[in-house]
Coordinates of C-alpha atoms and ligand atoms in Angstrom, one line a residue:
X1 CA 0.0 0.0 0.0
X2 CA 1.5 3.7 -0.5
X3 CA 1.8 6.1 1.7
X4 CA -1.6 8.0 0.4
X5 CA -3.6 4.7 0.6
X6 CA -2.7 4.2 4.3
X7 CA -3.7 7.7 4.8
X8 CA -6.8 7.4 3.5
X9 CA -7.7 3.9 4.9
X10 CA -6.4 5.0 8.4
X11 CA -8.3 8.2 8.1
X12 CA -11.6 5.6 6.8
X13 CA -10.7 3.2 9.7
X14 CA -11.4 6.3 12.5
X15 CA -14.1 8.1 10.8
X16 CA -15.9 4.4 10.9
X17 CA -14.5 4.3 14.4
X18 CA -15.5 7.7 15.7
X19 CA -19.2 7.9 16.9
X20 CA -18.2 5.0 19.9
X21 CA -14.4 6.2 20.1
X22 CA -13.5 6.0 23.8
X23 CA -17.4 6.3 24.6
X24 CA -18.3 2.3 25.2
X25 CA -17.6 3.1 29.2
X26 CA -13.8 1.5 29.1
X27 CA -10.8 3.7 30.8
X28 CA -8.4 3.0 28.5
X29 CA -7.0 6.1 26.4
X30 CA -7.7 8.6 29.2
X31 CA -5.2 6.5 31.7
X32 CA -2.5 7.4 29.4
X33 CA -3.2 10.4 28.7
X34 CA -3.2 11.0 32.2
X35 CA 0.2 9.5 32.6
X36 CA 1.5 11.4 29.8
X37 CA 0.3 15.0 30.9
X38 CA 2.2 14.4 34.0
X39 CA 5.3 13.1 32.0
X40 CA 5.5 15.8 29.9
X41 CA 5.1 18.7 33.2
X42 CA 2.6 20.9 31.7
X43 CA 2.8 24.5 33.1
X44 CA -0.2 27.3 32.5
X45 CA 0.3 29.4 29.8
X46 CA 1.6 26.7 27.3
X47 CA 1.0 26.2 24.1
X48 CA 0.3 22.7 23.2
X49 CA 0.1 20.4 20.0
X50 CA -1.9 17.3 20.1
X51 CA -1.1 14.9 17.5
X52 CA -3.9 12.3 16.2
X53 CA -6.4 14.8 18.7
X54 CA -9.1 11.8 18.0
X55 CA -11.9 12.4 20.4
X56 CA -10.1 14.9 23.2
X57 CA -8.4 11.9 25.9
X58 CA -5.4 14.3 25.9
X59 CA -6.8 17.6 23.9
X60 CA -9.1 18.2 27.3
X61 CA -7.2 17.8 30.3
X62 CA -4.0 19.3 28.7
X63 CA -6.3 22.2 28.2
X64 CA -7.5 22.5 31.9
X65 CA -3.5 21.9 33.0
X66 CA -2.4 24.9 30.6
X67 CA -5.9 27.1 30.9
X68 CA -6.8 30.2 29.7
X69 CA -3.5 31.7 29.2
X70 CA -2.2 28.8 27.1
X71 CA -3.5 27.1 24.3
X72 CA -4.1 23.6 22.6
X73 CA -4.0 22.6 19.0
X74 CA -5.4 19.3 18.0
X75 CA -4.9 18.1 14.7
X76 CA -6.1 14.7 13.3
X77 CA -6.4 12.8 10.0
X78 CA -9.9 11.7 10.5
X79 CA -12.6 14.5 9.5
X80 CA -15.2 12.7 11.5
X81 CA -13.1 12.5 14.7
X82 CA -12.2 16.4 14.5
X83 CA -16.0 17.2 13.7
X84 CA -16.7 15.4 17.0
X85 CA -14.5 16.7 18.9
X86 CA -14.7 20.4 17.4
X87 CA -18.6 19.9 19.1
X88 CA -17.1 19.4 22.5
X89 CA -14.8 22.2 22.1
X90 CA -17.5 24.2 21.6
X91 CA -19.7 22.8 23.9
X92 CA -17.2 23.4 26.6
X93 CA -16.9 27.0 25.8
X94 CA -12.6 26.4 25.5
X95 CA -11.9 29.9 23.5
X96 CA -8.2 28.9 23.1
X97 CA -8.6 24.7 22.6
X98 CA -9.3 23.8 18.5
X99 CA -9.2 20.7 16.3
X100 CA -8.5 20.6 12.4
X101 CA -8.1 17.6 10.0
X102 CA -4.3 17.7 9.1
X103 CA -1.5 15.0 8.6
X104 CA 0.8 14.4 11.7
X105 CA 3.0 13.6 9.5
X106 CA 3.4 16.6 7.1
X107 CA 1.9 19.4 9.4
X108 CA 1.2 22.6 8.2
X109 CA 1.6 24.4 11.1
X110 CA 4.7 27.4 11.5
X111 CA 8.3 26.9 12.8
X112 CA 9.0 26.7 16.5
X113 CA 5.2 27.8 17.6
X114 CA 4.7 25.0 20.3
X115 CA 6.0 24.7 23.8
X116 CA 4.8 20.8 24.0
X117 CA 4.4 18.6 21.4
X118 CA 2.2 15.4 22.6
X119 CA 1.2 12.3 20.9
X120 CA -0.7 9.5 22.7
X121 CA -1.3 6.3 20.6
X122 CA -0.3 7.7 17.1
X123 CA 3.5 7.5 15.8
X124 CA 2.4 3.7 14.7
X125 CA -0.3 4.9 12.3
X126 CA 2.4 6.9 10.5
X127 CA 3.8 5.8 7.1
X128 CA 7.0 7.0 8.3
X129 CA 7.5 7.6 12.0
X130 CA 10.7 9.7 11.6
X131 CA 9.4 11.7 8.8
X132 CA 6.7 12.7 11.8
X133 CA 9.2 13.3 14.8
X134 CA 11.6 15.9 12.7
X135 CA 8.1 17.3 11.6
X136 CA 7.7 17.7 15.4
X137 CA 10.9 18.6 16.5
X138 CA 10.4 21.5 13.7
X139 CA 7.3 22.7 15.2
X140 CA 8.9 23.0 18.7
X141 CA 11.0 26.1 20.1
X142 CA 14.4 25.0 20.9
X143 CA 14.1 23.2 24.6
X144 CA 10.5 22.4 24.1
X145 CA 9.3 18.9 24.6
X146 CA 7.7 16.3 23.0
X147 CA 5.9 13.6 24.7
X148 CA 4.7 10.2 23.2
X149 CA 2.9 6.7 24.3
X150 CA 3.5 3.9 22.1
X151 CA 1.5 0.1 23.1
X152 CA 4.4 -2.4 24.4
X153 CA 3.4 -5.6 23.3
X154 CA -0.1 -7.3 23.9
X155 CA -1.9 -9.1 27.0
X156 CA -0.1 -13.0 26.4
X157 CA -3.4 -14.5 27.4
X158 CA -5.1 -12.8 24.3
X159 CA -3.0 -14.8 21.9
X160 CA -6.4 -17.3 21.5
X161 CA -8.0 -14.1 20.1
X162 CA -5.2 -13.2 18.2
X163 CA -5.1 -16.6 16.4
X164 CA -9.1 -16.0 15.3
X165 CA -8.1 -12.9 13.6
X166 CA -5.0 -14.0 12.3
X167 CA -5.7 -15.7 9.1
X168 CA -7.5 -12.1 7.8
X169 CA -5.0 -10.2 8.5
X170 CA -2.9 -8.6 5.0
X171 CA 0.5 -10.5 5.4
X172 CA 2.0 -6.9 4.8
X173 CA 0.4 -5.8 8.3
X174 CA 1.9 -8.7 10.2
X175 CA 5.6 -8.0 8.8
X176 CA 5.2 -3.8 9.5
X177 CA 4.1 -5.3 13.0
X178 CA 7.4 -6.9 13.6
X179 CA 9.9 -5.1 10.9
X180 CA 13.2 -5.1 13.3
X181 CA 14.0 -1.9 11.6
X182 CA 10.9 0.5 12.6
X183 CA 11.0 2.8 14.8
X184 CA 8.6 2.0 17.2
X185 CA 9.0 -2.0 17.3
X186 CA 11.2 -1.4 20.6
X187 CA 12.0 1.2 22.7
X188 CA 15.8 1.2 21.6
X189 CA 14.8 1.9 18.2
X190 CA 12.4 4.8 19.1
X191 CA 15.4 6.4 21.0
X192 CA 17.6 6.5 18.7
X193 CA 15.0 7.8 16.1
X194 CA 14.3 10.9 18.5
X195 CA 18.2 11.1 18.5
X196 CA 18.0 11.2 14.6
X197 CA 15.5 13.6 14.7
X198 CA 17.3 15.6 16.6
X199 CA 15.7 15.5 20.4
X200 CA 17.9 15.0 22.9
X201 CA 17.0 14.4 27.3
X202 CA 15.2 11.3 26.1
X203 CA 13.6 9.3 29.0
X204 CA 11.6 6.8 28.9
X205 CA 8.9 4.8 31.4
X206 CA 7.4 1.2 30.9
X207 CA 4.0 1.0 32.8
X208 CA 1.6 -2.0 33.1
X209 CA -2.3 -0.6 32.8
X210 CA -5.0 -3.2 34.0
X211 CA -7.9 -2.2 31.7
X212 CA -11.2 -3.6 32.9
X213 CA -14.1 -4.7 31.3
X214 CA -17.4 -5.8 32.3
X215 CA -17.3 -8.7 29.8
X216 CA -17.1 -10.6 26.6
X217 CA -19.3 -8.3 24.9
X218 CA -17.6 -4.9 25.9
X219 CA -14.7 -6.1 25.0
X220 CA -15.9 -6.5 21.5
X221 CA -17.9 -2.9 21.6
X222 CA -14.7 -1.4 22.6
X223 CA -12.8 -3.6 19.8
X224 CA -14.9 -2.0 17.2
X225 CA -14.6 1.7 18.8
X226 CA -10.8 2.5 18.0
X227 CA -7.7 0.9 15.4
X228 CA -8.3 -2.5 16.3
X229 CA -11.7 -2.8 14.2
X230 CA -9.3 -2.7 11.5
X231 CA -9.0 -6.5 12.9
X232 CA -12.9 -7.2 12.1
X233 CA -12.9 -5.4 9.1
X234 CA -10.4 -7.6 7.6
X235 CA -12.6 -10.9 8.1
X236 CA -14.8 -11.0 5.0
X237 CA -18.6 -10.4 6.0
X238 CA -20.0 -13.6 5.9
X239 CA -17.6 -15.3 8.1
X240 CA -18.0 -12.7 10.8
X241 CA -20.8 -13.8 12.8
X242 CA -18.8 -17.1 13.4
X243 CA -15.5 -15.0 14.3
X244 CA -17.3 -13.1 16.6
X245 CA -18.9 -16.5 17.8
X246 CA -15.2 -17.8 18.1
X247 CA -13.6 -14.6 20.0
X248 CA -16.7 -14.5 22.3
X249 CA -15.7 -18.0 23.5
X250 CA -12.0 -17.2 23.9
X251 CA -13.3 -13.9 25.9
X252 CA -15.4 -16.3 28.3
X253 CA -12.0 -18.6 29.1
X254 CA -10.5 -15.3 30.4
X255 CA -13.4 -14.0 32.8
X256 CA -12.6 -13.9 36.3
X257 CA -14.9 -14.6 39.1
X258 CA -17.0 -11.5 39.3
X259 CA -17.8 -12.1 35.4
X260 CA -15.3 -9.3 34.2
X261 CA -11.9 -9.3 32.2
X262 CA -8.9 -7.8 33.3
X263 CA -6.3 -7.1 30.4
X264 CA -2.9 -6.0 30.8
X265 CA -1.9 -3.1 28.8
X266 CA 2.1 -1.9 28.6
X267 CA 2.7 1.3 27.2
X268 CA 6.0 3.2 26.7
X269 CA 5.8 6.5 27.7
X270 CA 8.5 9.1 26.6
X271 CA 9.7 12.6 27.1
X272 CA 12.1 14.5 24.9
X273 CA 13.5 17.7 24.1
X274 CA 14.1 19.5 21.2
X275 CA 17.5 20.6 21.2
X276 CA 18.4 23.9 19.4
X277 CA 20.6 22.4 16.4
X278 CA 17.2 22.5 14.4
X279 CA 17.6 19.6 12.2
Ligands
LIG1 C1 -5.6 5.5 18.8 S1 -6.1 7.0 18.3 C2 -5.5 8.1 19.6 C3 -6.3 9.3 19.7 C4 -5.9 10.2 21.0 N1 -4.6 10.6 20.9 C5 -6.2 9.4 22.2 O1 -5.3 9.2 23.0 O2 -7.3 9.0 22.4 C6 -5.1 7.5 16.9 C7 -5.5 8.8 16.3 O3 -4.5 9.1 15.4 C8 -5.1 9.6 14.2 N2 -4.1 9.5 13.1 C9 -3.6 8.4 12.5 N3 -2.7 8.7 11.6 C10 -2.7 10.0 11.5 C11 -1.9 10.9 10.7 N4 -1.1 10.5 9.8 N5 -2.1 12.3 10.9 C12 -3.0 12.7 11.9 N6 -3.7 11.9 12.7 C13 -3.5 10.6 12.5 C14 -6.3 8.8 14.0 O4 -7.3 9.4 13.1 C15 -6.8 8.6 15.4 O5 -7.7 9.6 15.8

């Protein structure tokens, strides 16, 4: 696939995904963001870029940390996402908090107008991560930071689930997935791209999230509400009402007493500067 057919089937994936996006009652996107904010120390009077905005899980409390005197600008590749979330800006009365439809990866935004640079849950959408992080580091004034979450590998005792979908997925998807050489396959490589792209004070935080659900079912609702309906979509219509059958059974092995799952979710946090060099 090129890089303008990802685009556009990423940008189809969350439009699909944006009407239950982080709204199917799972705390999931808004731990991390959480996490992140206090990573990445904002201060009042900030100004703020929000990468892959999606539905506000970092766009709104970055804007209550920096408030009125600061400002947040979320930008997203999926027009239904930003139309959403452009509604809750406004909503919310936030006079200096806005979302537009624009590429992460070649933003159109000016030189060194950002204090803080944050993206949670984005840089492995990108067709080329590093392309994106010198994009960032460009936006930045020199010593501003950049703050990122990336997953860190799946829950092990999903791998029955993972074997249902398996056999849909594009053989393409499965080697990016694992590609020793990209960036965000390991936390060594995604140093030293930052390095490349010219950020330096580069720390970095492995936490474990237990993400709760109330069952089998949510756990498919909330499948369907972000990237991994890409997953379902793959599996040709009429053999989805057996997968579904088939991951609803693996679901129901993993239950714990109260009737709930508990799935473990590691994300890789980290915090960089952009050094002055402007590369
Ligand atoms: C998993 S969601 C994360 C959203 C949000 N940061 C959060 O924490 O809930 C990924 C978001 O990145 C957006 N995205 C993916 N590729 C992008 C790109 N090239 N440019 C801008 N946004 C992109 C998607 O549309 C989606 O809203």
């Amino acid at each position: 696939m090129n890089e303008t057919d990802l685009r556009d089937s990423v940008a189809g994936l969350f439009d699909r995904s944006a009407e239950t996006y982080d709204a199917v009652g799972v705390d999931f996107f808004a731990v991390f963001a959480r996490h992140l904010l206090d990573d990445a120390g904002l201060r009042p009077g900030e100004r703020v870029l929000d990468i892959g905005c999606g539905r506000g899980a970092v766009l709104f409390p970055a804007a209550e940390r920096v408030g009125p005197a600061g400002s947040v600008t979320g930008i997203d590749l999926s027009p239904g996402m930003v139309e959403r979330t452009t509604r809750d800006i406004r909503a919310r009365k936030l006079a200096t908090v806005t979302a537009e439809v624009m590429d992460a990866q070649e933003p159109t935004l000016p030189d060194a107008s950002f204090d803080v640079v944050l993206a949670s849950a984005v840089v492995f959408f990108l067709p080329d991560p590093l392309a994106g992080l010198r994009a960032w580091h460009r936006l930045l004034r020199p010593g501003g930071r950049l703050g990122v979450t990336l997953f860190g590998g799946n829950d092990p005792r999903w791998s029955g689930i993972e074997r249902v979908f398996r056999p849909f997925v594009p053989p393409a998807m499965i080697q990016a997935m694992v590609n020793p050489e990209s960036p965000v396959v390991s936390q060594e490589n995604f140093t030293r791209a930052l390095g490349t792209a010219g950020f330096t004070g580069i720390a970095s935080e492995t936490r474990e999230h237990a993400i709760r659900f109330t069952g089998p079912e949510q756990w498919v609702d909330w499948s369907l509400s972000h990237g991994q309906r890409a997953f379902w979509e793959f599996v040709p219509e009429e053999r989805r009402s057996r997968v579904r059958s088939e991951v609803l059974g693996e679901l129901d092995r993993l239950r714990a007493p109260d009737g709930g799952i508990v799935m473990r979710q590691v994300v890789r946090y980290t915090v960089a500067t952009a050094d002055s060099s402007g590369r």
